[in-house]
Amino acid sequence: MSDAVAGLTNSKPLAKITDQSEPELRQWAVENEEKPFRAVQLFQWIYLHRVTDWDEMKNVSKKFLRKVSGHFTLQRIPIVRKQEAPDGTIKILQELNDRHRVESVLLNHGDHYTVCISTQVGCAMGCKFCLTAKMGLKRNLTPGEIVEQVLNAQSLLPEGKTLRNIVYMGMGEPFHNYDNTIHSLKILLNPHGFDFSARRITVSTSGIVPGIERFAGESDLQVNLAISLNGVTQEARQKLMPVSRRYSLEELIETCRRFPVESRKRITFEYILMGGLTDSMASARSLVKLLHGIKAKVNLIPYNEHALLPYKSSEPETARQFQQYLLDHGILATMRVSRGQGISAACGQLATEAPARPAGRDEKSGHPEPY
Ligand code: SAH
Ligand code: SF4
């Protein structure tokens, strides 16, 4: 039974079923004179068996299917392009109902994969080094549009491979779309559906302090937190990340210090190594001091250069020394392997539309106040 057929019974556009939490579906079922357990069945069919047609829902009565398909669509955001890099990284371009496009990236780790998903079309945060920033913010993604990126990625996995990790590190700032991000996490963690392990999900933020504080209070969501640091002094950081003018480095670090981390977990600090800008030994020393007393690990990211952006990657030897300094001072520091270079699928290279502002212009863009 297709949505199109079902849609004939209802002139209103169909709501996305993936936008609904399990309690919302339960309520909908009850309001439509159905048993609440229908919500569990729907979650199982959509996220566990990952069906794409109502008729595949075998243990569900035809009467109920007619009702539910007259109200909701099962259709996922369509994949309009799939590009694979020589290293196995797959960039997935998807089109939304309003023609905006959004990207996700599947990263190949051999027997398992990580998917990097987006939370917004573009981004309002204006980080100087990031290509997504050049688009400005177009709009927030709905919870369903976030979750469907995971369903789409799963559908592209090679035979026998599993999706092990989900990182909210694609386009957009998750805490600038807080409610939809949380809603999507609840769907991914739901034991009747994906049943994803919280330990295998990471949400990355540029440092929206009230968002981090709210996130700390979401005690039923023990997912990992990553902070894009990228500068070790207030002066250095605010030059690169305008968000730091609103929420200072000091405030950010204090908030991280208070963040409740379970015994096995740490906060990840992402730090981009940019030649002559963030990669000095003085910066490494400051970074060690800054993170003192925080259960932290540092993920060093070699800068991905782009013709539209003026920054340079660090020399490999400088990057190695930077990492070694952290390790020698008791900080768990990893170096991210840059992936998907040939297809612009690496960090900070996701941008689906022409830049909203020319390169190099200062950000006073008239976009809605993001924080
Ligand atoms: N908006 C969120 C999550 C998405 S950005 C955030 O900023 O945390 C994902 C990561 O890519 C961030 O850590 C960011 O610092 C990094 N990044 C952005 N542009 C980059 C570039 N050109 N090279 C390397 N990393 C980049
Ligand atoms: Fe947005 Fe993150 Fe890019 Fe900054 S680094 S502009 S917050 S996507």
mmCIF file of C-alpha atoms and ligand atoms in Angstrom:
data_model
loop_
_atom_site.group_PDB
_atom_site.id
_atom_site.type_symbol
_atom_site.label_atom_id
_atom_site.label_comp_id
_atom_site.label_asym_id
_atom_site.label_seq_id
_atom_site.Cartn_x
_atom_site.Cartn_y
_atom_site.Cartn_z
ATOM 1 C CA MET A 1 0.000 0.000 0.000
ATOM 2 C CA SER A 2 1.697 3.167 -1.100
ATOM 3 C CA ASP A 3 1.369 6.552 0.583
ATOM 4 C CA ALA A 4 -0.006 7.944 -2.668
ATOM 5 C CA VAL A 5 -2.959 5.545 -2.556
ATOM 6 C CA ALA A 6 -3.442 6.115 1.136
ATOM 7 C CA GLY A 7 -3.159 9.859 0.579
ATOM 8 C CA LEU A 8 -6.329 9.837 -1.528
ATOM 9 C CA THR A 9 -8.326 9.348 1.647
ATOM 10 C CA ASN A 10 -6.864 12.481 3.156
ATOM 11 C CA SER A 11 -6.393 15.794 1.403
ATOM 12 C CA LYS A 12 -3.979 17.143 4.022
ATOM 13 C CA PRO A 13 -0.276 16.408 3.389
ATOM 14 C CA LEU A 14 0.711 13.292 5.265
ATOM 15 C CA ALA A 15 2.783 13.734 8.412
ATOM 16 C CA LYS A 16 6.138 11.981 8.594
ATOM 17 C CA ILE A 17 5.853 8.916 10.790
ATOM 18 C CA THR A 18 9.535 9.250 11.708
ATOM 19 C CA ASP A 19 8.777 12.608 13.332
ATOM 20 C CA GLN A 20 6.750 10.784 15.989
ATOM 21 C CA SER A 21 8.105 9.490 19.268
ATOM 22 C CA GLU A 22 6.726 6.243 20.621
ATOM 23 C CA PRO A 23 4.556 8.027 23.243
ATOM 24 C CA GLU A 24 3.187 10.289 20.478
ATOM 25 C CA LEU A 25 2.266 7.287 18.345
ATOM 26 C CA ARG A 26 0.692 5.608 21.359
ATOM 27 C CA GLN A 27 -1.451 8.656 21.945
ATOM 28 C CA TRP A 28 -2.370 8.806 18.277
ATOM 29 C CA ALA A 29 -3.419 5.141 18.368
ATOM 30 C CA VAL A 30 -5.618 5.667 21.423
ATOM 31 C CA GLU A 31 -7.229 8.775 19.922
ATOM 32 C CA ASN A 32 -8.005 6.670 16.856
ATOM 33 C CA GLU A 33 -9.593 3.877 18.852
ATOM 34 C CA GLU A 34 -6.651 1.529 18.561
ATOM 35 C CA LYS A 35 -4.648 -0.309 21.196
ATOM 36 C CA PRO A 36 -1.568 1.529 22.544
ATOM 37 C CA PHE A 37 0.723 -1.427 21.674
ATOM 38 C CA ARG A 38 0.318 -0.478 18.001
ATOM 39 C CA ALA A 39 3.006 2.132 18.654
ATOM 40 C CA VAL A 40 5.497 -0.584 19.606
ATOM 41 C CA GLN A 41 4.597 -2.571 16.493
ATOM 42 C CA LEU A 42 5.147 0.484 14.308
ATOM 43 C CA PHE A 43 8.524 1.176 15.911
ATOM 44 C CA GLN A 44 9.586 -2.413 15.311
ATOM 45 C CA TRP A 45 8.558 -2.375 11.655
ATOM 46 C CA ILE A 46 10.055 1.013 10.884
ATOM 47 C CA TYR A 47 13.334 0.915 12.804
ATOM 48 C CA LEU A 48 14.063 -2.755 13.511
ATOM 49 C CA HIS A 49 12.851 -4.367 10.260
ATOM 50 C CA ARG A 50 13.204 -1.070 8.397
ATOM 51 C CA VAL A 51 10.340 -1.659 5.977
ATOM 52 C CA THR A 52 9.589 0.945 3.308
ATOM 53 C CA ASP A 53 6.007 -0.088 2.463
ATOM 54 C CA TRP A 54 3.002 -0.445 4.754
ATOM 55 C CA ASP A 55 2.137 -3.835 3.212
ATOM 56 C CA GLU A 56 5.338 -5.296 4.641
ATOM 57 C CA MET A 57 3.958 -4.866 8.175
ATOM 58 C CA LYS A 58 2.752 -8.437 8.488
ATOM 59 C CA ASN A 59 1.297 -8.722 11.978
ATOM 60 C CA VAL A 60 -0.694 -5.492 11.732
ATOM 61 C CA SER A 61 -4.386 -5.537 10.800
ATOM 62 C CA LYS A 62 -5.397 -4.110 7.420
ATOM 63 C CA LYS A 63 -7.897 -1.837 9.154
ATOM 64 C CA PHE A 64 -5.173 -0.270 11.276
ATOM 65 C CA LEU A 65 -2.825 0.017 8.306
ATOM 66 C CA ARG A 66 -5.497 1.913 6.360
ATOM 67 C CA LYS A 67 -5.885 4.341 9.241
ATOM 68 C CA VAL A 68 -2.196 4.884 9.861
ATOM 69 C CA SER A 69 -1.287 5.192 6.172
ATOM 70 C CA GLY A 70 -4.067 7.742 5.692
ATOM 71 C CA HIS A 71 -2.393 9.946 8.285
ATOM 72 C CA PHE A 72 1.345 9.297 8.034
ATOM 73 C CA THR A 73 3.875 8.769 5.271
ATOM 74 C CA LEU A 74 6.574 6.101 5.468
ATOM 75 C CA GLN A 75 8.543 7.711 2.684
ATOM 76 C CA ARG A 76 12.126 8.562 3.605
ATOM 77 C CA ILE A 77 14.026 11.579 2.354
ATOM 78 C CA PRO A 78 15.209 10.336 -1.038
ATOM 79 C CA ILE A 79 18.891 9.807 -1.776
ATOM 80 C CA VAL A 80 19.677 11.914 -4.828
ATOM 81 C CA ARG A 81 23.393 11.202 -5.048
ATOM 82 C CA LYS A 82 25.831 8.733 -3.584
ATOM 83 C CA GLN A 83 29.567 9.259 -4.001
ATOM 84 C CA GLU A 84 32.181 6.789 -2.894
ATOM 85 C CA ALA A 85 35.816 7.746 -2.240
ATOM 86 C CA PRO A 86 38.698 5.320 -2.789
ATOM 87 C CA ASP A 87 38.950 4.810 0.990
ATOM 88 C CA GLY A 88 35.346 3.530 1.109
ATOM 89 C CA THR A 89 33.841 6.730 2.528
ATOM 90 C CA ILE A 90 30.369 7.268 1.094
ATOM 91 C CA LYS A 91 28.831 10.726 0.885
ATOM 92 C CA ILE A 92 25.054 10.646 0.719
ATOM 93 C CA LEU A 93 23.108 13.610 -0.639
ATOM 94 C CA GLN A 94 19.415 13.652 0.242
ATOM 95 C CA GLU A 95 16.631 15.974 -0.858
ATOM 96 C CA LEU A 96 14.026 17.314 1.537
ATOM 97 C CA ASN A 97 10.396 18.083 0.688
ATOM 98 C CA ASP A 98 11.174 21.758 0.128
ATOM 99 C CA ARG A 99 14.085 20.905 -2.226
ATOM 100 C CA HIS A 100 16.781 21.790 0.294
ATOM 101 C CA ARG A 101 19.519 19.205 0.354
ATOM 102 C CA VAL A 102 21.318 17.644 3.229
ATOM 103 C CA GLU A 103 24.404 15.459 3.458
ATOM 104 C CA SER A 104 25.443 12.515 5.578
ATOM 105 C CA VAL A 105 28.676 10.568 5.417
ATOM 106 C CA LEU A 106 29.296 6.854 5.948
ATOM 107 C CA LEU A 107 32.795 6.175 7.215
ATOM 108 C CA ASN A 108 34.298 2.780 6.570
ATOM 109 C CA HIS A 109 36.218 1.094 9.409
ATOM 110 C CA GLY A 110 36.515 -2.347 7.791
ATOM 111 C CA ASP A 111 33.911 -4.588 9.376
ATOM 112 C CA HIS A 112 31.845 -1.711 10.697
ATOM 113 C CA TYR A 113 30.795 1.796 9.753
ATOM 114 C CA THR A 114 30.130 5.163 11.375
ATOM 115 C CA VAL A 115 27.509 7.523 10.034
ATOM 116 C CA CYS A 116 27.980 11.262 10.385
ATOM 117 C CA ILE A 117 24.605 13.011 10.271
ATOM 118 C CA SER A 118 23.379 16.585 9.897
ATOM 119 C CA THR A 119 20.940 18.474 12.108
ATOM 120 C CA GLN A 120 20.388 21.610 10.012
ATOM 121 C CA VAL A 121 20.526 22.715 6.387
ATOM 122 C CA GLY A 122 23.592 24.957 6.631
ATOM 123 C CA CYS A 123 24.627 26.512 9.926
ATOM 124 C CA ALA A 124 24.269 29.882 11.609
ATOM 125 C CA MET A 125 27.362 29.707 13.785
ATOM 126 C CA GLY A 126 29.748 31.246 11.283
ATOM 127 C CA CYS A 127 32.954 29.394 12.208
ATOM 128 C CA LYS A 128 35.604 30.853 9.939
ATOM 129 C CA PHE A 129 37.207 27.558 8.970
ATOM 130 C CA CYS A 130 34.045 25.647 8.098
ATOM 131 C CA LEU A 131 32.524 25.333 4.662
ATOM 132 C CA THR A 132 29.017 24.691 6.018
ATOM 133 C CA ALA A 133 29.156 28.133 7.649
ATOM 134 C CA LYS A 134 29.394 29.694 4.202
ATOM 135 C CA MET A 135 25.844 28.543 3.431
ATOM 136 C CA GLY A 136 24.356 30.357 6.383
ATOM 137 C CA LEU A 137 21.403 28.680 8.064
ATOM 138 C CA LYS A 138 18.584 27.603 5.756
ATOM 139 C CA ARG A 139 16.484 25.681 8.236
ATOM 140 C CA ASN A 140 16.382 23.145 11.036
ATOM 141 C CA LEU A 141 15.887 19.481 10.257
ATOM 142 C CA THR A 142 12.908 17.721 11.827
ATOM 143 C CA PRO A 143 13.524 14.705 14.073
ATOM 144 C CA GLY A 144 12.389 12.427 11.228
ATOM 145 C CA GLU A 145 14.762 14.051 8.748
ATOM 146 C CA ILE A 146 17.614 13.425 11.201
ATOM 147 C CA VAL A 147 16.634 9.810 11.880
ATOM 148 C CA GLU A 148 16.009 9.009 8.208
ATOM 149 C CA GLN A 149 19.651 9.828 7.447
ATOM 150 C CA VAL A 150 20.504 6.831 9.639
ATOM 151 C CA LEU A 151 17.911 4.635 7.867
ATOM 152 C CA ASN A 152 19.281 5.720 4.492
ATOM 153 C CA ALA A 153 22.864 5.077 5.554
ATOM 154 C CA GLN A 154 21.922 1.647 6.815
ATOM 155 C CA SER A 155 20.313 0.816 3.480
ATOM 156 C CA LEU A 156 23.645 1.497 1.730
ATOM 157 C CA LEU A 157 25.840 -0.680 3.949
ATOM 158 C CA PRO A 158 27.651 -3.406 2.075
ATOM 159 C CA GLU A 159 26.423 -6.950 2.787
ATOM 160 C CA GLY A 160 27.508 -8.227 6.203
ATOM 161 C CA LYS A 161 28.664 -4.836 7.519
ATOM 162 C CA THR A 162 27.145 -3.149 10.541
ATOM 163 C CA LEU A 163 26.550 0.424 11.533
ATOM 164 C CA ARG A 164 28.294 0.792 14.846
ATOM 165 C CA ASN A 165 28.528 4.526 15.558
ATOM 166 C CA ILE A 166 26.452 7.612 14.939
ATOM 167 C CA VAL A 167 28.078 11.027 15.188
ATOM 168 C CA TYR A 168 26.138 14.292 15.058
ATOM 169 C CA MET A 169 28.995 16.029 13.243
ATOM 170 C CA GLY A 170 27.583 16.773 9.805
ATOM 171 C CA MET A 171 26.016 20.047 8.751
ATOM 172 C CA GLY A 172 24.619 22.285 11.451
ATOM 173 C CA GLU A 173 24.847 22.894 15.170
ATOM 174 C CA PRO A 174 22.839 20.257 17.091
ATOM 175 C CA PHE A 175 22.199 22.528 20.087
ATOM 176 C CA HIS A 176 20.876 25.279 17.831
ATOM 177 C CA ASN A 177 18.176 22.731 16.941
ATOM 178 C CA TYR A 178 18.002 21.356 20.455
ATOM 179 C CA ASP A 179 14.509 19.862 20.708
ATOM 180 C CA ASN A 180 14.634 18.051 17.372
ATOM 181 C CA THR A 181 18.102 16.709 18.162
ATOM 182 C CA ILE A 182 16.908 15.300 21.497
ATOM 183 C CA HIS A 183 13.764 13.902 19.898
ATOM 184 C CA SER A 184 15.868 12.138 17.241
ATOM 185 C CA LEU A 185 18.158 10.674 19.925
ATOM 186 C CA LYS A 186 15.154 9.247 21.755
ATOM 187 C CA ILE A 187 14.026 7.498 18.569
ATOM 188 C CA LEU A 188 17.501 6.077 17.920
ATOM 189 C CA LEU A 189 17.817 4.794 21.485
ATOM 190 C CA ASN A 190 14.278 3.355 21.693
ATOM 191 C CA PRO A 191 14.594 -0.340 22.635
ATOM 192 C CA HIS A 192 11.673 -1.322 20.378
ATOM 193 C CA GLY A 193 13.301 0.200 17.318
ATOM 194 C CA PHE A 194 16.951 0.827 16.488
ATOM 195 C CA ASP A 195 17.909 0.142 20.091
ATOM 196 C CA PHE A 196 21.161 1.961 19.460
ATOM 197 C CA SER A 197 23.680 1.956 22.284
ATOM 198 C CA ALA A 198 24.109 5.412 23.858
ATOM 199 C CA ARG A 199 27.847 4.769 24.151
ATOM 200 C CA ARG A 200 28.017 4.614 20.366
ATOM 201 C CA ILE A 201 26.386 7.966 19.717
ATOM 202 C CA THR A 202 28.223 11.298 19.949
ATOM 203 C CA VAL A 203 26.729 14.774 19.722
ATOM 204 C CA SER A 204 29.189 17.523 18.824
ATOM 205 C CA THR A 205 28.654 21.176 19.662
ATOM 206 C CA SER A 206 30.554 24.348 18.927
ATOM 207 C CA GLY A 207 30.015 25.367 22.545
ATOM 208 C CA ILE A 208 26.463 26.635 23.125
ATOM 209 C CA VAL A 209 26.668 26.663 26.907
ATOM 210 C CA PRO A 210 22.910 26.613 27.741
ATOM 211 C CA GLY A 211 22.537 23.673 25.334
ATOM 212 C CA ILE A 212 25.327 21.766 27.107
ATOM 213 C CA GLU A 213 23.678 22.503 30.462
ATOM 214 C CA ARG A 214 20.304 21.230 29.271
ATOM 215 C CA PHE A 215 21.972 18.199 27.751
ATOM 216 C CA ALA A 216 23.637 17.468 31.094
ATOM 217 C CA GLY A 217 20.165 17.264 32.595
ATOM 218 C CA GLU A 218 18.875 14.684 30.080
ATOM 219 C CA SER A 219 19.591 11.833 32.449
ATOM 220 C CA ASP A 220 17.878 9.224 30.252
ATOM 221 C CA LEU A 221 20.219 10.014 27.328
ATOM 222 C CA GLN A 222 23.733 8.914 28.229
ATOM 223 C CA VAL A 223 25.190 9.731 24.824
ATOM 224 C CA ASN A 224 28.700 11.104 24.401
ATOM 225 C CA LEU A 225 29.417 14.803 24.191
ATOM 226 C CA ALA A 226 32.063 16.361 21.946
ATOM 227 C CA ILE A 227 33.097 20.003 22.026
ATOM 228 C CA SER A 228 34.677 21.737 19.047
ATOM 229 C CA LEU A 229 37.394 23.675 20.848
ATOM 230 C CA ASN A 230 39.795 24.827 18.147
ATOM 231 C CA GLY A 231 41.332 27.613 20.232
ATOM 232 C CA VAL A 232 43.059 27.610 23.623
ATOM 233 C CA THR A 233 42.697 31.253 24.589
ATOM 234 C CA GLN A 234 39.615 33.446 24.480
ATOM 235 C CA GLU A 235 41.317 35.685 21.938
ATOM 236 C CA ALA A 236 42.331 32.860 19.614
ATOM 237 C CA ARG A 237 39.023 31.035 19.869
ATOM 238 C CA GLN A 238 36.748 33.977 19.290
ATOM 239 C CA LYS A 239 38.623 34.878 16.121
ATOM 240 C CA LEU A 240 37.720 31.504 14.675
ATOM 241 C CA MET A 241 34.400 30.803 16.357
ATOM 242 C CA PRO A 242 32.011 33.740 16.832
ATOM 243 C CA VAL A 243 29.978 31.648 19.320
ATOM 244 C CA SER A 244 32.833 32.224 21.743
ATOM 245 C CA ARG A 245 32.016 35.926 21.935
ATOM 246 C CA ARG A 246 28.678 34.971 23.465
ATOM 247 C CA TYR A 247 29.849 32.005 25.560
ATOM 248 C CA SER A 248 33.410 32.535 26.637
ATOM 249 C CA LEU A 249 36.064 29.844 26.714
ATOM 250 C CA GLU A 250 36.155 30.105 30.495
ATOM 251 C CA GLU A 251 32.396 29.577 30.787
ATOM 252 C CA LEU A 252 32.575 26.674 28.351
ATOM 253 C CA ILE A 253 35.342 24.922 30.274
ATOM 254 C CA GLU A 254 33.560 25.478 33.593
ATOM 255 C CA THR A 255 30.386 23.955 32.119
ATOM 256 C CA CYS A 256 32.390 20.948 30.912
ATOM 257 C CA ARG A 257 33.920 20.559 34.358
ATOM 258 C CA ARG A 258 30.415 20.251 35.819
ATOM 259 C CA PHE A 259 29.127 17.958 33.054
ATOM 260 C CA PRO A 260 28.162 14.577 34.531
ATOM 261 C CA VAL A 261 30.252 11.907 32.844
ATOM 262 C CA GLU A 262 29.800 8.265 33.737
ATOM 263 C CA SER A 263 32.859 6.479 35.073
ATOM 264 C CA ARG A 264 33.903 5.044 31.685
ATOM 265 C CA LYS A 265 33.166 8.155 29.660
ATOM 266 C CA ARG A 266 35.057 11.283 28.805
ATOM 267 C CA ILE A 267 34.185 14.477 27.009
ATOM 268 C CA THR A 268 35.859 14.645 23.611
ATOM 269 C CA PHE A 269 37.477 17.946 22.685
ATOM 270 C CA GLU A 270 37.900 18.323 18.946
ATOM 271 C CA TYR A 271 40.840 20.482 18.028
ATOM 272 C CA ILE A 272 41.648 21.389 14.440
ATOM 273 C CA LEU A 273 45.333 21.685 13.628
ATOM 274 C CA MET A 274 45.770 24.671 11.333
ATOM 275 C CA GLY A 275 49.270 25.547 10.156
ATOM 276 C CA GLY A 276 50.737 28.544 12.012
ATOM 277 C CA LEU A 277 47.445 29.220 13.785
ATOM 278 C CA THR A 278 46.515 26.516 16.274
ATOM 279 C CA ASP A 279 49.484 24.142 16.115
ATOM 280 C CA SER A 280 52.238 25.819 18.157
ATOM 281 C CA MET A 281 53.854 24.171 21.176
ATOM 282 C CA ALA A 282 52.596 27.128 23.236
ATOM 283 C CA SER A 283 49.053 26.139 22.223
ATOM 284 C CA ALA A 284 49.741 22.523 23.187
ATOM 285 C CA ARG A 285 50.915 23.694 26.625
ATOM 286 C CA SER A 286 47.832 25.886 27.081
ATOM 287 C CA LEU A 287 45.585 23.040 26.017
ATOM 288 C CA VAL A 288 47.050 20.765 28.688
ATOM 289 C CA LYS A 289 46.481 23.449 31.340
ATOM 290 C CA LEU A 290 42.971 24.206 30.114
ATOM 291 C CA LEU A 291 41.819 20.605 30.348
ATOM 292 C CA HIS A 292 43.380 19.981 33.743
ATOM 293 C CA GLY A 293 40.867 18.227 35.995
ATOM 294 C CA ILE A 294 38.390 17.384 33.226
ATOM 295 C CA LYS A 295 37.786 13.790 32.136
ATOM 296 C CA ALA A 296 38.744 14.637 28.606
ATOM 297 C CA LYS A 297 40.163 13.162 25.489
ATOM 298 C CA VAL A 298 41.360 15.218 22.576
ATOM 299 C CA ASN A 299 40.627 14.399 18.984
ATOM 300 C CA LEU A 300 43.117 16.273 16.826
ATOM 301 C CA ILE A 301 41.735 16.997 13.366
ATOM 302 C CA PRO A 302 44.137 17.842 10.544
ATOM 303 C CA TYR A 303 42.576 20.850 8.837
ATOM 304 C CA ASN A 304 40.842 20.034 5.569
ATOM 305 C CA GLU A 305 41.849 22.741 3.159
ATOM 306 C CA HIS A 306 39.368 24.210 0.725
ATOM 307 C CA ALA A 307 39.765 26.748 -2.060
ATOM 308 C CA LEU A 308 37.077 28.962 -0.501
ATOM 309 C CA LEU A 309 38.845 29.125 2.857
ATOM 310 C CA PRO A 310 42.194 30.735 3.578
ATOM 311 C CA TYR A 311 43.573 28.305 6.196
ATOM 312 C CA LYS A 312 46.292 25.689 5.852
ATOM 313 C CA SER A 313 46.760 22.253 7.298
ATOM 314 C CA SER A 314 49.622 21.689 9.759
ATOM 315 C CA GLU A 315 52.841 20.060 8.656
ATOM 316 C CA PRO A 316 52.612 16.335 9.533
ATOM 317 C CA GLU A 317 55.662 16.569 11.791
ATOM 318 C CA THR A 318 54.243 19.570 13.677
ATOM 319 C CA ALA A 319 50.939 17.727 14.125
ATOM 320 C CA ARG A 320 52.766 14.668 15.406
ATOM 321 C CA GLN A 321 54.739 16.731 17.947
ATOM 322 C CA PHE A 322 51.557 18.431 19.106
ATOM 323 C CA GLN A 323 49.933 15.055 19.719
ATOM 324 C CA GLN A 324 53.043 13.720 21.450
ATOM 325 C CA TYR A 325 53.107 16.684 23.833
ATOM 326 C CA LEU A 326 49.531 15.935 24.912
ATOM 327 C CA LEU A 327 50.263 12.237 25.339
ATOM 328 C CA ASP A 328 53.407 13.006 27.357
ATOM 329 C CA HIS A 329 51.289 15.126 29.675
ATOM 330 C CA GLY A 330 48.693 12.458 30.366
ATOM 331 C CA ILE A 331 46.052 13.495 27.845
ATOM 332 C CA LEU A 332 44.506 10.823 25.690
ATOM 333 C CA ALA A 333 44.979 12.337 22.242
ATOM 334 C CA THR A 334 44.042 10.756 18.939
ATOM 335 C CA MET A 335 44.679 12.066 15.447
ATOM 336 C CA ARG A 336 41.700 11.839 13.149
ATOM 337 C CA VAL A 337 42.432 10.162 9.857
ATOM 338 C CA SER A 338 41.033 12.451 7.226
ATOM 339 C CA ARG A 339 38.613 10.540 5.049
ATOM 340 C CA GLY A 340 36.665 11.068 1.891
ATOM 341 C CA GLN A 341 39.004 13.812 0.710
ATOM 342 C CA GLY A 342 38.457 13.217 -2.992
ATOM 343 C CA ILE A 343 34.704 13.709 -2.637
ATOM 344 C CA SER A 344 34.625 16.627 -0.154
ATOM 345 C CA ALA A 345 33.137 14.405 2.527
ATOM 346 C CA ALA A 346 35.635 15.266 5.242
ATOM 347 C CA CYS A 347 34.816 17.384 8.284
ATOM 348 C CA GLY A 348 33.855 20.906 7.485
ATOM 349 C CA GLN A 349 33.519 20.137 3.800
ATOM 350 C CA LEU A 350 29.809 19.571 3.788
ATOM 351 C CA ALA A 351 27.914 22.256 1.919
ATOM 352 C CA THR A 352 24.999 21.553 -0.370
ATOM 353 C CA GLU A 353 24.318 24.993 -1.761
ATOM 354 C CA ALA A 354 26.282 27.934 -3.016
ATOM 355 C CA PRO A 355 27.871 30.024 -0.273
ATOM 356 C CA ALA A 356 25.482 32.616 1.153
ATOM 357 C CA ARG A 357 28.322 35.051 1.618
ATOM 358 C CA PRO A 358 31.610 35.525 -0.160
ATOM 359 C CA ALA A 359 34.722 33.989 1.379
ATOM 360 C CA GLY A 360 36.569 36.207 3.805
ATOM 361 C CA ARG A 361 33.709 38.627 4.505
ATOM 362 C CA ASP A 362 33.125 39.146 8.176
ATOM 363 C CA GLU A 363 30.006 37.542 9.591
ATOM 364 C CA LYS A 364 27.404 40.187 10.242
ATOM 365 C CA SER A 365 25.042 38.455 8.014
ATOM 366 C CA GLY A 366 21.541 39.165 9.108
ATOM 367 C CA HIS A 367 20.910 35.497 9.867
ATOM 368 C CA PRO A 368 18.693 34.877 12.864
ATOM 369 C CA GLU A 369 20.526 35.214 16.163
ATOM 370 C CA PRO A 370 21.715 31.639 16.722
ATOM 371 C CA TYR A 371 22.396 31.719 20.451
HETATM 372 N N1 SAH B 1 28.422 22.036 14.493
HETATM 373 C C1 SAH B 1 28.944 21.039 15.326
HETATM 374 C C2 SAH B 1 29.039 19.694 14.664
HETATM 375 C C3 SAH B 1 29.438 19.666 13.225
HETATM 376 S S1 SAH B 1 31.043 20.293 12.776
HETATM 377 C C4 SAH B 1 30.287 21.441 15.838
HETATM 378 O O1 SAH B 1 30.852 22.425 15.362
HETATM 379 O O2 SAH B 1 30.768 20.780 16.744
HETATM 380 C C5 SAH B 1 32.060 18.879 12.966
HETATM 381 C C6 SAH B 1 33.547 19.143 13.248
HETATM 382 O O3 SAH B 1 34.238 19.504 12.052
HETATM 383 C C7 SAH B 1 33.797 20.244 14.240
HETATM 384 O O4 SAH B 1 34.597 19.751 15.285
HETATM 385 C C8 SAH B 1 34.575 21.276 13.443
HETATM 386 O O5 SAH B 1 35.487 21.931 14.276
HETATM 387 C C9 SAH B 1 35.237 20.445 12.370
HETATM 388 N N2 SAH B 1 35.576 21.179 11.165
HETATM 389 C C10 SAH B 1 34.880 22.152 10.562
HETATM 390 N N3 SAH B 1 35.524 22.580 9.459
HETATM 391 C C11 SAH B 1 36.662 21.841 9.363
HETATM 392 C C12 SAH B 1 37.724 21.781 8.420
HETATM 393 N N4 SAH B 1 37.746 22.554 7.343
HETATM 394 N N5 SAH B 1 38.714 20.891 8.637
HETATM 395 C C13 SAH B 1 38.686 20.071 9.688
HETATM 396 N N6 SAH B 1 37.690 20.058 10.598
HETATM 397 C C14 SAH B 1 36.698 20.936 10.446
HETATM 398 FE FE1 SF4 B 2 28.468 25.141 12.250
HETATM 399 FE FE2 SF4 B 2 30.013 23.262 13.372
HETATM 400 FE FE3 SF4 B 2 30.676 24.376 11.003
HETATM 401 FE FE4 SF4 B 2 30.857 25.821 13.234
HETATM 402 S S1 SF4 B 2 32.047 23.971 12.746
HETATM 403 S S2 SF4 B 2 29.943 26.519 11.313
HETATM 404 S S3 SF4 B 2 29.122 25.080 14.393
HETATM 405 S S4 SF4 B 2 28.901 23.125 11.421
#
